[in-house]
Short mmCIF file of C-alpha atoms in Angstrom, two decimals:
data_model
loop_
_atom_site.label_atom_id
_atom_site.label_comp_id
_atom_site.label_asym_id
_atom_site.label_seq_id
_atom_site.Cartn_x
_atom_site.Cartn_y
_atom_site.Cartn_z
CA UNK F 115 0.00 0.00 0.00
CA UNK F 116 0.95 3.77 -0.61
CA UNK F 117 2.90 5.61 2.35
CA UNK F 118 3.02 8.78 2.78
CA UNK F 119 6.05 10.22 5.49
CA UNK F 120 5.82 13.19 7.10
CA UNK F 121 8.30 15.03 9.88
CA UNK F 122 6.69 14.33 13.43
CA UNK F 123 7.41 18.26 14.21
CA UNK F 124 8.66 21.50 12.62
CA UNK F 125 8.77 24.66 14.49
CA UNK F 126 9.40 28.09 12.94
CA UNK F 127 9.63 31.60 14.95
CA UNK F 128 6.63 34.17 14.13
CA UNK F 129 7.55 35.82 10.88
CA UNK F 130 9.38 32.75 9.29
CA UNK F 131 8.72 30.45 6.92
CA UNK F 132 7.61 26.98 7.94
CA UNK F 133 8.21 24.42 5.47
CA UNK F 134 6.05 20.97 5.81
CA UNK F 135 7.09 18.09 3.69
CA UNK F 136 5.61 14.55 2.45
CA UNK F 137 7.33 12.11 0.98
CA UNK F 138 5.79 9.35 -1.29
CA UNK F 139 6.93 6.61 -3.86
CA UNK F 140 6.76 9.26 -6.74
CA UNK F 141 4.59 11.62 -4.97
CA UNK F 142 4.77 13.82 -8.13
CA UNK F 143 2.23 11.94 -9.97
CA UNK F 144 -0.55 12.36 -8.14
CA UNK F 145 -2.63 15.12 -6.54
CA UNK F 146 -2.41 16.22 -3.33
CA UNK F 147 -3.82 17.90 -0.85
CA UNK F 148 -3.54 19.03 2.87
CA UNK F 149 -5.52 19.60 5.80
CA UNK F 150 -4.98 21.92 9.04
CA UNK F 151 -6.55 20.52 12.29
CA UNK F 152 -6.73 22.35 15.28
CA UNK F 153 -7.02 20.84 19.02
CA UNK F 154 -10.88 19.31 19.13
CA UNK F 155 -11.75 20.57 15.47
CA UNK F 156 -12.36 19.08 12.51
CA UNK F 157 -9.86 19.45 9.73
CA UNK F 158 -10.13 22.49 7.37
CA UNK F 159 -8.62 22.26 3.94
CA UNK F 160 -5.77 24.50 2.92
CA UNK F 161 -3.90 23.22 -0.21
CA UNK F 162 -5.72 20.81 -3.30
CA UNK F 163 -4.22 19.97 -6.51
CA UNK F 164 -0.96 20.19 -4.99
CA UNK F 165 -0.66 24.29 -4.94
CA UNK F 166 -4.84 25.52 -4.94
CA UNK F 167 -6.28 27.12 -2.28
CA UNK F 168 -10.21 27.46 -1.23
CA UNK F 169 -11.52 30.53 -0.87
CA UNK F 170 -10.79 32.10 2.72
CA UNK F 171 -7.47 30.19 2.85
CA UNK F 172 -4.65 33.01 3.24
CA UNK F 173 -2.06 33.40 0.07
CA UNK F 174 0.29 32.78 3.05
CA UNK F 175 -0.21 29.23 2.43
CA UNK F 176 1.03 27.52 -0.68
CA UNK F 177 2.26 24.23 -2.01
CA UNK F 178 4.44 22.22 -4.44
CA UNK F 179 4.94 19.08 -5.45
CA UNK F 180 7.69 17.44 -7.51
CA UNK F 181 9.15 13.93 -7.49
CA UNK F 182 9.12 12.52 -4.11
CA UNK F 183 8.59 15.42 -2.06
CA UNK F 184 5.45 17.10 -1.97
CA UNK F 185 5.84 20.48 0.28
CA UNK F 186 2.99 22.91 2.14
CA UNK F 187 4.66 26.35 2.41
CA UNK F 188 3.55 28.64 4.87
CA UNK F 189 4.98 32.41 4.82
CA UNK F 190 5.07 35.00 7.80
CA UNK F 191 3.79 32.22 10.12
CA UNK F 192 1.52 33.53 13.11
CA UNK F 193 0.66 32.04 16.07
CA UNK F 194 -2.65 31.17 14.77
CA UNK F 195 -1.05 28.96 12.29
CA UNK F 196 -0.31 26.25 15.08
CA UNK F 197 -1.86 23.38 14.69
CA UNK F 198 -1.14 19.34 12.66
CA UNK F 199 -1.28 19.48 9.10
CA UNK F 200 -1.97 16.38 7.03
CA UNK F 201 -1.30 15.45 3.33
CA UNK F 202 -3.68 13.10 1.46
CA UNK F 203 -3.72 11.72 -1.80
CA UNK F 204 -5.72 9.39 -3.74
CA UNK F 205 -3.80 5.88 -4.64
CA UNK F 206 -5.27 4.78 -7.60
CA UNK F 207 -3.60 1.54 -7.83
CA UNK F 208 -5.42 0.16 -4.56
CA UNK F 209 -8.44 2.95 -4.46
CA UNK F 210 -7.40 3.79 -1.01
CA UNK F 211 -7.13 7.52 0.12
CA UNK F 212 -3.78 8.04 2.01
CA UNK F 213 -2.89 10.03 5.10
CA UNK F 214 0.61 11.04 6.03
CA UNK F 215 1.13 10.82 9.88
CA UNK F 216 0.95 14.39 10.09
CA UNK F 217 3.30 17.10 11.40
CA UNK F 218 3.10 19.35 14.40
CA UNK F 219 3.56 23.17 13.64
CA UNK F 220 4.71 24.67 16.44
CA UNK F 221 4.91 28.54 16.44
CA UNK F 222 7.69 29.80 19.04
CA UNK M 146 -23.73 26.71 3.32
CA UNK M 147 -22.45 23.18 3.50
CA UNK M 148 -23.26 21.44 6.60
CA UNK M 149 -22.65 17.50 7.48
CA UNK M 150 -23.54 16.21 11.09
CA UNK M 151 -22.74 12.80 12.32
CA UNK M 152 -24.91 11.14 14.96
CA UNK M 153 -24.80 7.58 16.59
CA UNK M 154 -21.65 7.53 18.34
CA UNK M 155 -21.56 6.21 21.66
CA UNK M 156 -19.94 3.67 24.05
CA UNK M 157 -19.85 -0.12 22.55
CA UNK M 158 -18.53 -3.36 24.06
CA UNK M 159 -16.03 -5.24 21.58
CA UNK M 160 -17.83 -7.64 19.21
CA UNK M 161 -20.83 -5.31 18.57
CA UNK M 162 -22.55 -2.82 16.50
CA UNK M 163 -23.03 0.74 15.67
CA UNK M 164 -24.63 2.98 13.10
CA UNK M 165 -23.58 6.01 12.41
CA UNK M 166 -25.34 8.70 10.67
CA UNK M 167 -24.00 11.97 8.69
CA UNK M 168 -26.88 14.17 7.34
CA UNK M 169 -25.97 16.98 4.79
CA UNK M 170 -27.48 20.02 3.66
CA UNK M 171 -26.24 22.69 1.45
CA UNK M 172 -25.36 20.62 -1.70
CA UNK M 173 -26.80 18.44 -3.70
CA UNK M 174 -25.64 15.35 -2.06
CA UNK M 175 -26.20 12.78 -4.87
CA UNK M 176 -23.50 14.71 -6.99
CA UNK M 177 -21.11 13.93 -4.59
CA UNK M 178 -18.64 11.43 -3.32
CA UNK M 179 -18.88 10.69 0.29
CA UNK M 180 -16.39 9.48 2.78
CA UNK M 181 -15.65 8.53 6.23
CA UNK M 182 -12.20 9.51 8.37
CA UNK M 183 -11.54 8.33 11.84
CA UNK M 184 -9.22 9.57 14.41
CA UNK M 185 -8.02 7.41 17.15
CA UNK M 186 -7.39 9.51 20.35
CA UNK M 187 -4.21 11.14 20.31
CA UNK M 188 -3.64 10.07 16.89
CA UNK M 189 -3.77 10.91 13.44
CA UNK M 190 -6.23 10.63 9.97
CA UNK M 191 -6.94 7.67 9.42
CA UNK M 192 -9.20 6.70 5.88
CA UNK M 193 -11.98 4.31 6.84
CA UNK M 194 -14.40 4.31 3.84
CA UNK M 195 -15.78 6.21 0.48
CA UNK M 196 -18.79 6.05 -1.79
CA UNK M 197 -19.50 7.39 -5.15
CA UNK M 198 -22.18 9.88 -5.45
CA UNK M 199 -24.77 7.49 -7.00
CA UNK M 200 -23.74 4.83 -4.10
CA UNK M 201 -23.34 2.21 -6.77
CA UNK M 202 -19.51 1.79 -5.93
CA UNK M 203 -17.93 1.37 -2.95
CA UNK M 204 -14.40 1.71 -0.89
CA UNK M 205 -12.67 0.21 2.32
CA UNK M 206 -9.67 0.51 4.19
CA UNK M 207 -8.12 -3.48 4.84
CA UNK M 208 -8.53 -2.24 8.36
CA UNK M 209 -11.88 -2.56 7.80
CA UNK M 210 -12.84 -4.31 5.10
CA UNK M 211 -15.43 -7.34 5.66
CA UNK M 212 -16.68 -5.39 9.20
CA UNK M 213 -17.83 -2.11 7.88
CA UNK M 214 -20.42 -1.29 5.52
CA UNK M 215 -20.71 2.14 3.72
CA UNK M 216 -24.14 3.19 2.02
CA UNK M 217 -26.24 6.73 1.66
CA UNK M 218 -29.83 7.38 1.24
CA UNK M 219 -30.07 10.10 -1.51
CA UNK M 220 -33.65 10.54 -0.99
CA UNK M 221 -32.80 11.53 2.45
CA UNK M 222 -29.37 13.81 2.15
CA UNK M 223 -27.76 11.14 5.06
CA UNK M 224 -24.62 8.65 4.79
CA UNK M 225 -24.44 5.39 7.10
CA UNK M 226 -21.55 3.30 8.22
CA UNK M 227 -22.59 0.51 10.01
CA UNK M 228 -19.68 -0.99 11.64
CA UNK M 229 -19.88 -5.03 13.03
CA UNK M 230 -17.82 -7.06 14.94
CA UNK M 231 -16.31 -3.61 16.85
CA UNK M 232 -12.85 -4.03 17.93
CA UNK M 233 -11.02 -1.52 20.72
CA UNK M 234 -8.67 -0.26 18.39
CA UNK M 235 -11.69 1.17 16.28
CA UNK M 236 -12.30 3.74 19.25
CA UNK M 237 -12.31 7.05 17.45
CA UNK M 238 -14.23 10.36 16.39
CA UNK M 239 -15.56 9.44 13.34
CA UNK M 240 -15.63 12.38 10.68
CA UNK M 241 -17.36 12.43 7.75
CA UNK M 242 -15.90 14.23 4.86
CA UNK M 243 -17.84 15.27 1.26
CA UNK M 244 -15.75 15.03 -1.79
CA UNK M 245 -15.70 17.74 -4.40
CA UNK M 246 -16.68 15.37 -7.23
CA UNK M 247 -19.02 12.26 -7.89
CA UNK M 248 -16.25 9.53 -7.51
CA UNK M 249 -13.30 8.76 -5.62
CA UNK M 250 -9.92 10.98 -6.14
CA UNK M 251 -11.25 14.58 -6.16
CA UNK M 252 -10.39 16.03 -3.01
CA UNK M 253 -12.28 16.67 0.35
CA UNK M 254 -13.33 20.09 0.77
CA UNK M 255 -16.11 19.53 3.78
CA UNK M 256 -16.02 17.70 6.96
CA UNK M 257 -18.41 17.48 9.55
CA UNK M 258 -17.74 17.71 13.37
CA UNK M 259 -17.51 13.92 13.86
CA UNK M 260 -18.91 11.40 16.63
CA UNK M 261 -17.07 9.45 19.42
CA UNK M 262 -17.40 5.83 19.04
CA UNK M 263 -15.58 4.26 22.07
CA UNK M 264 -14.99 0.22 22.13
CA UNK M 265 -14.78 -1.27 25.20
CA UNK M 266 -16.10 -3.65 28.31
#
């Protein structure tokens, strides 16, 4: 089955940049998309198609996605920005939807 | 406005049943995929199920495959999971999630609050 690895934790000083990666079996290739979840909330979606965002989403937050690194961008991080973010794609070859583990931004 | 709302989560002793419930509004909810995420406590996302807008196809997880069933009732707006033969390590909050498309591999732009099931004696 398709894996999807992200970094347990990445912490970035207000201001910064906080870069968020996932790594997949020629991630490149397929779609994906990632989620923000706050403590006791459901998850909100920030990034689709790789580099999209939905209306409301701030241009703060961007993505990329190349080879086997797929990457969620997020520019002049606040505090507000805290939270686990999640990648997901779709694996075609099993018709399973993939979660990465998720990472922990932590805003010092 | 969107809206999904899960209902029928509760406390179950392993080896039994639950039903859970996710009625929409805002959409038209035959023109869309529809899936449900769990969370374990403490943990992360974890894909449990999907169904195509029509309902005529259907999706599992292994972790769940031959226990869980998936279905929606168009004529009512709702989407069911009925889960069997519960096991502890299915205690979660259930989520369910709408897909922006009528099949599998759009992306999930909606979730609803989700509902506690907890497995255990």
């Amino acid at each position: 089955s398709y894996v999807l690895t992200q970094p347990p934790s990445v912490s970035v000083a207000p201001g910064k940049t906080a870069r968020i990666t996932c790594g997949g079996n020629n991630i490149g290739s397929k779609s994906v998309h990632w989620f923000q979840q706050k403590p006791g909330q459901a998850p909100v979606l920030v990034i689709y198609y790789d580099s999209d965002r939905p209306s409301g989403i701030p241009e703060r937050f961007s993505g990329s996605n190349s080879g086997n690194t797929a990457t969620l961008t997020i520019s002049r991080v606040e505090a507000g920005d805290e939270a686990d973010y999640y990648c997901h794609v779709w694996d075609s070859s099993s018709d399973h939807w993939v979660f990465g583990g998720g990472t922990k931004l932590t805003v010092l | 406005e969107v809206q999904l709302l899960e209902s029928g989560g509760g406390l179950v002793q392993p080896g039994g049943s639950l039903r859970l419930s996710c009625a929409a509004s805002g959409f038209t909810f035959s023109s869309y995929a529809m899936n449900w995420v769990r969370q374990a406590p403490g943990k992360g996302l974890d894909w449990v199920s999907g169904i195509t807008g029509s309902g005529s196809n259907t999706f599992y997880a292994d972790s769940v495959k031959g226990r869980f069933t998936i279905s929606r009732d168009n004529s009512k707006n709702t989407l069911f999971l009925q889960m069997n033969s519960l096991r502890a390590e299915d205690t979660a909050v259930y989520y369910c999630a709408k897909e922006e498309g009528p099949t599998p591999s759009y992306y999930f732009d909606f979730w609803g609050q989700g509902t506690l099931v907890t497995v255990s004696s």
